Coordinates of C-alpha atoms in Angstrom, one line a residue:
X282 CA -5.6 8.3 -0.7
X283 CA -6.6 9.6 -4.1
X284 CA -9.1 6.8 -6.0
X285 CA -8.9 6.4 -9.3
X286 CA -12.2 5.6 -11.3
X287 CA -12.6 4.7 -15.4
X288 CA -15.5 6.2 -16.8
X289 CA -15.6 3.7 -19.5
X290 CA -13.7 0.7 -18.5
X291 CA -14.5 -1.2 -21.5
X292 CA -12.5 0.7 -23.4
X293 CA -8.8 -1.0 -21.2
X294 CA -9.6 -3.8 -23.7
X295 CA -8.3 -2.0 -26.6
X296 CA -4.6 -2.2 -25.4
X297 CA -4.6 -6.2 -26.0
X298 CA -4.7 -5.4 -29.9
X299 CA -2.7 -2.4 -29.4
X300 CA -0.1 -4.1 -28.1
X301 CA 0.1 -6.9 -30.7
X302 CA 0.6 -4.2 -33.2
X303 CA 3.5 -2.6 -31.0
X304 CA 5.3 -6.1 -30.3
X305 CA 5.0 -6.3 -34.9
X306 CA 6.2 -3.0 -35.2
X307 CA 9.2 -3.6 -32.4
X308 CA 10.1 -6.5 -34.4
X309 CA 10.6 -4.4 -38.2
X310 CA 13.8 -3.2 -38.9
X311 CA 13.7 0.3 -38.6
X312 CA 15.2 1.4 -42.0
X313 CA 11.9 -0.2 -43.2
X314 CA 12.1 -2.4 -46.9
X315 CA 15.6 -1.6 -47.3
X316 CA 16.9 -4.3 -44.5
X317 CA 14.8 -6.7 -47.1
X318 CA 17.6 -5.8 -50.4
X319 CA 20.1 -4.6 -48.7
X320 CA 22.8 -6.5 -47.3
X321 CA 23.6 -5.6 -43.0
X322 CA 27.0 -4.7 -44.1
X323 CA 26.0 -1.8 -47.1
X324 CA 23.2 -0.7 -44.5
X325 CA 25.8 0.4 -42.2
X326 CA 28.0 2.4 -44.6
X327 CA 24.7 3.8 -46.2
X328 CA 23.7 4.8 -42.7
X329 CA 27.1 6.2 -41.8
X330 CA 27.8 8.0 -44.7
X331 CA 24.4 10.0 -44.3
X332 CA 22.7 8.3 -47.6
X333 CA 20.1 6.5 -44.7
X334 CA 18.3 7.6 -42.2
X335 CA 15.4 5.4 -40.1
X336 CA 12.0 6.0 -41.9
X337 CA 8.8 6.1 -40.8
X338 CA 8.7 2.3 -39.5
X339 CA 11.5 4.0 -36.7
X340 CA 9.3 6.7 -35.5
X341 CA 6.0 4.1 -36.2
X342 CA 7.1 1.5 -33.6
X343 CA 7.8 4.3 -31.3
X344 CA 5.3 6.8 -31.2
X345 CA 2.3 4.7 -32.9
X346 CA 1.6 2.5 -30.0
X347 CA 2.5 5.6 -27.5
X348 CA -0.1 7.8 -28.6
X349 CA -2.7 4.4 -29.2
X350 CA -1.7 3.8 -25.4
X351 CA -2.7 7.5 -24.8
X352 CA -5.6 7.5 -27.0
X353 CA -7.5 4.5 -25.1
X354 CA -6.5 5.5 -21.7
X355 CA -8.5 8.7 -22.8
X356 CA -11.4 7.2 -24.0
X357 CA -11.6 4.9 -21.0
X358 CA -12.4 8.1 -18.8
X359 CA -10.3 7.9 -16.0
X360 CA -11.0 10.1 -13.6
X361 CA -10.3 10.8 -9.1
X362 CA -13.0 12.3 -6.9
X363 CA -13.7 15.8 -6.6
X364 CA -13.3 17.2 -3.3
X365 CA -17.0 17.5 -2.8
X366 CA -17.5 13.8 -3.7
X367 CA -18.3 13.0 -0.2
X368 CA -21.9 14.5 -0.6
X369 CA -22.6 12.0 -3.5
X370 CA -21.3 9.1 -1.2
X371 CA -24.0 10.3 1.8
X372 CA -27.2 9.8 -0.7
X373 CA -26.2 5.3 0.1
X374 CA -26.6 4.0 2.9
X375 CA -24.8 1.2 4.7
X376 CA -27.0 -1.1 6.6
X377 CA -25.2 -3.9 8.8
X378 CA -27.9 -6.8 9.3
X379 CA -26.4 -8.7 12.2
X380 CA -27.8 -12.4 13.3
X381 CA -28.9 -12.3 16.7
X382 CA -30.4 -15.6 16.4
X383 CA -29.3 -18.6 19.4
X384 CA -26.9 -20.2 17.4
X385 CA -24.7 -16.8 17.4
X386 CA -25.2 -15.0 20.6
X387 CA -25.4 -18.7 22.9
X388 CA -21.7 -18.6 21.4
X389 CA -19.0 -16.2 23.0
X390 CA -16.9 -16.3 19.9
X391 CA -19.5 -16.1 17.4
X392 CA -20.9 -13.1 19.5
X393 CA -17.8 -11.9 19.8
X394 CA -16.7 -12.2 15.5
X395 CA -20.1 -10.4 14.9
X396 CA -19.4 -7.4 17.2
X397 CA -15.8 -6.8 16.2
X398 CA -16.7 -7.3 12.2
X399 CA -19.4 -4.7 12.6
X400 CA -17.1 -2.3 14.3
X401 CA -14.7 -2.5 11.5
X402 CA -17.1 -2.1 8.9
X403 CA -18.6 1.0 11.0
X404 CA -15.1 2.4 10.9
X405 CA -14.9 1.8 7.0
X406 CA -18.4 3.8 6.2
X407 CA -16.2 6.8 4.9
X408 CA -18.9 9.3 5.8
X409 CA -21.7 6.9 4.6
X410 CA -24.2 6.5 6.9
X411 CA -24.8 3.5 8.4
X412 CA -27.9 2.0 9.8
X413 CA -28.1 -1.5 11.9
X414 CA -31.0 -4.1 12.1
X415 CA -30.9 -7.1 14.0
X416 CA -33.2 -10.0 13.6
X417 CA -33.4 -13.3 15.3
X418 CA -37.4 -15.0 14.8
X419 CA -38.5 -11.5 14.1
X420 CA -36.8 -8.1 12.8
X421 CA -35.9 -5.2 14.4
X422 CA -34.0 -1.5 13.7
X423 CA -31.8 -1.3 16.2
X424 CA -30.3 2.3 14.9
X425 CA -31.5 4.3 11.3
X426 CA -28.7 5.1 9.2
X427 CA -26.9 7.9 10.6
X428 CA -23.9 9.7 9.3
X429 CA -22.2 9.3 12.7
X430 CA -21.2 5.8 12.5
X431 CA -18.8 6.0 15.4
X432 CA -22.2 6.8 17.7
X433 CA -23.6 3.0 16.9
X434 CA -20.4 1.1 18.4
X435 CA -21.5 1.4 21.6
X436 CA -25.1 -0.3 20.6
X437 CA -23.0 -3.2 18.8
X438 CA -20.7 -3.8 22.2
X439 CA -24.1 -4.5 24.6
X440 CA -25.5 -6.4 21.8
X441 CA -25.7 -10.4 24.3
X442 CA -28.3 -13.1 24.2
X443 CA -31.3 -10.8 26.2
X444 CA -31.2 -8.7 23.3
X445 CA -34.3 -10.3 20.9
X446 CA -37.4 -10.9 22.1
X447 CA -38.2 -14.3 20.6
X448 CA -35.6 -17.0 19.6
X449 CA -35.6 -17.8 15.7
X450 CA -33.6 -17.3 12.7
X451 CA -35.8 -15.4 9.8
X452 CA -33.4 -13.8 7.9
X453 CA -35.9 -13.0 5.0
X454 CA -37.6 -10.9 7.3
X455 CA -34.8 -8.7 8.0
X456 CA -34.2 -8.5 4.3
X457 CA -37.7 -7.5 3.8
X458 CA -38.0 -5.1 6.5
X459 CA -35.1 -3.2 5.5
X460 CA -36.2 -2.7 1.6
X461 CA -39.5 -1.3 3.0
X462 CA -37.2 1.3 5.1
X463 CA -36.7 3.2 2.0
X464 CA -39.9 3.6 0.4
X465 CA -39.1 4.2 -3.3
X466 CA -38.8 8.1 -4.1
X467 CA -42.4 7.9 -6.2
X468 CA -44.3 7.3 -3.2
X469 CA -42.2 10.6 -1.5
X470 CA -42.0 8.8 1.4
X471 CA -38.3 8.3 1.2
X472 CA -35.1 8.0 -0.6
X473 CA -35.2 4.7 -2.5
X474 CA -33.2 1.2 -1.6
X475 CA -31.0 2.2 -5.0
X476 CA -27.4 2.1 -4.1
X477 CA -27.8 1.0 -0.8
X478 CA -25.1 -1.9 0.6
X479 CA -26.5 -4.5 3.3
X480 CA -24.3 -6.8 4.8
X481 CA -25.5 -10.1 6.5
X482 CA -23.5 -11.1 8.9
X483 CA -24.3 -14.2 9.9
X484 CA -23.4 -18.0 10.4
X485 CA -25.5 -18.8 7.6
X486 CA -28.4 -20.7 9.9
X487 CA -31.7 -20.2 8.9
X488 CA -31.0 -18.9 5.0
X489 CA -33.3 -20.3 2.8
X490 CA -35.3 -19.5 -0.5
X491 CA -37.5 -16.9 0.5
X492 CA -34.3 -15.3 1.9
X493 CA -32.6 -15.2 -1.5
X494 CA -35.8 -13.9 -3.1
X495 CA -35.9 -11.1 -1.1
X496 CA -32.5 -10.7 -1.9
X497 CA -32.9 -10.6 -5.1
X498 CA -35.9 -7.8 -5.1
X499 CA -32.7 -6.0 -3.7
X500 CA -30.4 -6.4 -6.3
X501 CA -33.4 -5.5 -8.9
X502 CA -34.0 -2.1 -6.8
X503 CA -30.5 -1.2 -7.6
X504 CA -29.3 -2.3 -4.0
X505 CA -26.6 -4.7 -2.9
X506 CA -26.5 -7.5 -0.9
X507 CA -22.9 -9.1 0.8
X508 CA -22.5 -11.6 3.5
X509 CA -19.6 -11.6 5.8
X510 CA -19.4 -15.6 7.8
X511 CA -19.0 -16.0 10.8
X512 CA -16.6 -19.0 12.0
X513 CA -18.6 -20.9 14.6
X514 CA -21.9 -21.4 15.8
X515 CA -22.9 -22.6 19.8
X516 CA -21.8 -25.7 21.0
X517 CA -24.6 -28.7 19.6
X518 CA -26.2 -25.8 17.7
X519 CA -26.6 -26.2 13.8
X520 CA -23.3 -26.2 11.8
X521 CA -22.5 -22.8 10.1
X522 CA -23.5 -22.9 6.4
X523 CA -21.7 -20.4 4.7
X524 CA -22.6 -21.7 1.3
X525 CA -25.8 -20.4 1.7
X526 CA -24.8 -17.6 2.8
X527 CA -22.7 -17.3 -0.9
X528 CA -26.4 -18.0 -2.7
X529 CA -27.3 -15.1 -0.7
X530 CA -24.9 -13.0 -1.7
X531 CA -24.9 -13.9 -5.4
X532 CA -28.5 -13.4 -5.6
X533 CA -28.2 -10.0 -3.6
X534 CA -25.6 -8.9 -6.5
X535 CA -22.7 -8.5 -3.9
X536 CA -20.1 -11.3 -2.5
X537 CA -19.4 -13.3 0.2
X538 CA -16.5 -13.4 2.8
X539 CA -15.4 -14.8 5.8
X540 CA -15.4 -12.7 9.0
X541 CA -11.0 -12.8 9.0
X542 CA -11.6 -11.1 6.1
X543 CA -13.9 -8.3 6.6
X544 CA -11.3 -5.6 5.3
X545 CA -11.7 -7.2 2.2
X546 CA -15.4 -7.0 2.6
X547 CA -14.9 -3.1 3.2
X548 CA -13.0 -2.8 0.4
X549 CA -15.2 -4.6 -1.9
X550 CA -18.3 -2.4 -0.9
X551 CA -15.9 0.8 -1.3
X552 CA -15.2 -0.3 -5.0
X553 CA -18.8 -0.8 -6.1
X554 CA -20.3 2.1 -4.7
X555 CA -17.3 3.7 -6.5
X556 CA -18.4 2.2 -9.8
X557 CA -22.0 3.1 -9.3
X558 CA -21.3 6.5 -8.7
X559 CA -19.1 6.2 -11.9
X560 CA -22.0 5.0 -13.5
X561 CA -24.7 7.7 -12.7
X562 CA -25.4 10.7 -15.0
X563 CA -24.4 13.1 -12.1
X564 CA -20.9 11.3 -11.5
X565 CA -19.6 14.8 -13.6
X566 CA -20.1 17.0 -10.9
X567 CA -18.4 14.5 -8.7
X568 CA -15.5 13.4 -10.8
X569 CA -12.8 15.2 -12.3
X570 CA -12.0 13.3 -15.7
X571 CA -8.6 13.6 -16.9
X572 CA -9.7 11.8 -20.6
X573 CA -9.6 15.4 -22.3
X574 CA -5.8 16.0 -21.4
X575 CA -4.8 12.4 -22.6
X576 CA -6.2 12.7 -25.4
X577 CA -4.1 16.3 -25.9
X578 CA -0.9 14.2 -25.1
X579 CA -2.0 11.8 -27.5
X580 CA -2.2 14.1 -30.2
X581 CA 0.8 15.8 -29.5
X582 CA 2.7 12.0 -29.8
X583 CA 1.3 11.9 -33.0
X584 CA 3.2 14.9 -34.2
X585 CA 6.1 13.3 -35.0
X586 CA 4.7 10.9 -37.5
X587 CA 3.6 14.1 -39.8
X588 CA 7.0 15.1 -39.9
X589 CA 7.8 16.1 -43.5
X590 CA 10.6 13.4 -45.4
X591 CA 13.5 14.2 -46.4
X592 CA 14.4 13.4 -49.2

């Protein structure tokens, strides 16, 4: 399905005013100051007999607004993918942090809500790739991002309670570990963090302040942090906390959302590496912006108001 980007979104905002001025102009007679001396009935026979015609306030409340609609649609830049867009989309990783920490895998259906929500996000990368890190009292890469996402669903199914070493919950850890995966491209050593998406899935147990500072080092990196929540932890384990899974995500830049609603997750993620990409000076080569034809058509609706009078 074709995606359509603005350039310069900003610029929607101009159609409030705009169409203030097109409700006035709607509202005007369209024979102008003559409805104000003339009498509705003389009007008529004026404009039947040929001696009237509708002046410029006719063709203003027509084609005024039309080619102001035109004119800002234009300017805001909007614009679909090229066809080799995908390449752009490669250069961001996706990295699926998943909680492997007692109170999830001790529980069949939190186990269970993890693996399926990480599937679906796999199947959503669109060519990204996608890398997995688990974490429990420690942190570990379980796959580096690869652009075969379909090869890691396998790792997720065999994911159980044997998997980490040491019981814990140290979120912060895997936060940190995964910002040092992408060494920053002045040390040469890699690629950068910057536009990178990480996804915490979690029940929320073990998130505390040194977690959201390292999610915030993210955000400042140019990366983004979202949390998807998982429903329920194991039986006399800690309650879920999603709240602070939501300061998480706010201080990682990104969003929280329940595990029913991981589509919405994927769809989230999809529209903000959209926008960055919108956003960075090479997003010319990788978007086709139709502005410059609007603004022909917007020129060409203004034709009509040069029209010569008659007299």
């Amino acid at each position: 399905m074709t995606e359509l980007i603005f350039l310069r979104p900003w610029w929607l905002v101009a159609l409030l005013p705009l169409a203030a001025l097109a409700w006035r102009l709607w509202r005007q007679s369209p024979h102008g100051g003559w409805a104000r001396v003339i009498s509705p009935q003389m009007l008529v026979l004026l404009q039947r007999d040929g001696w009237l015609r509708p002046g410029e306030a006719g063709r203003l409340r027509l084609w005024l607004p039309l080619a102001g609609a035109l004119l800002i649609v234009a300017l805001s830049g909007p614009a679909v993918p090229r066809a080799g867009q995908a390449e752009y989309r490669r250069l961001d990783p996706l990295l699926l942090l998943l909680d492997l920490s007692p109170s999830v895998v001790a529980s069949p259906v939190a186990l269970a809500g993890l693996q399926t929500a990480a599937m679906r996000l796999l199947q959503s990368a669109e060519g990204r790739p996608v890398g997995v890190m688990g974490w429990a009292a420690d942190a570990y890469l379980i796959s580096s991002p690869t652009s075969d996402a379909e090869s890691l669903e396998g790792t997720i199914a065999v994911l159980s309670q044997q998997t980490m070493p040491v019981a814990g919950s140290r979120p912060d850890i895997a936060l940190s570990m995964a910002r040092d995966l992408f060494a920053g491209p002045e040390t040469g050593e890699g690629p950068g963090i910057g536009g990178a998406d990480l996804v915490v899935i979690t029940d929320g147990a073990g998130i505390g302040e040194r977690a959201s500072e390292e999610a915030r080092r993210l955000a400042s990196d140019g990366a983004r942090v979202w949390g998807l929540a998982l429903p329920a932890s194991a039986e006399g384990a800690p309650a879920p906390q999603p709240e602070a899974l939501r300061s998480l995500a706010r201080a990682g830049g990104g969003e929280m959302f329940p595990e029913a609603a991981t589509p919405e997750l994927a769809q989230a993620i999809a529209s903000a590496a959209r926008l960055r990409l919108a956003r960075d000076p090479r997003s010319a080569a990788a978007l086709q912006d139709f502005g410059p034809w609007l603004l022909a058509l917007a020129m060409i609706a203004l034709l009509p108001l040069f029209r010569r009078r008659e007299g």
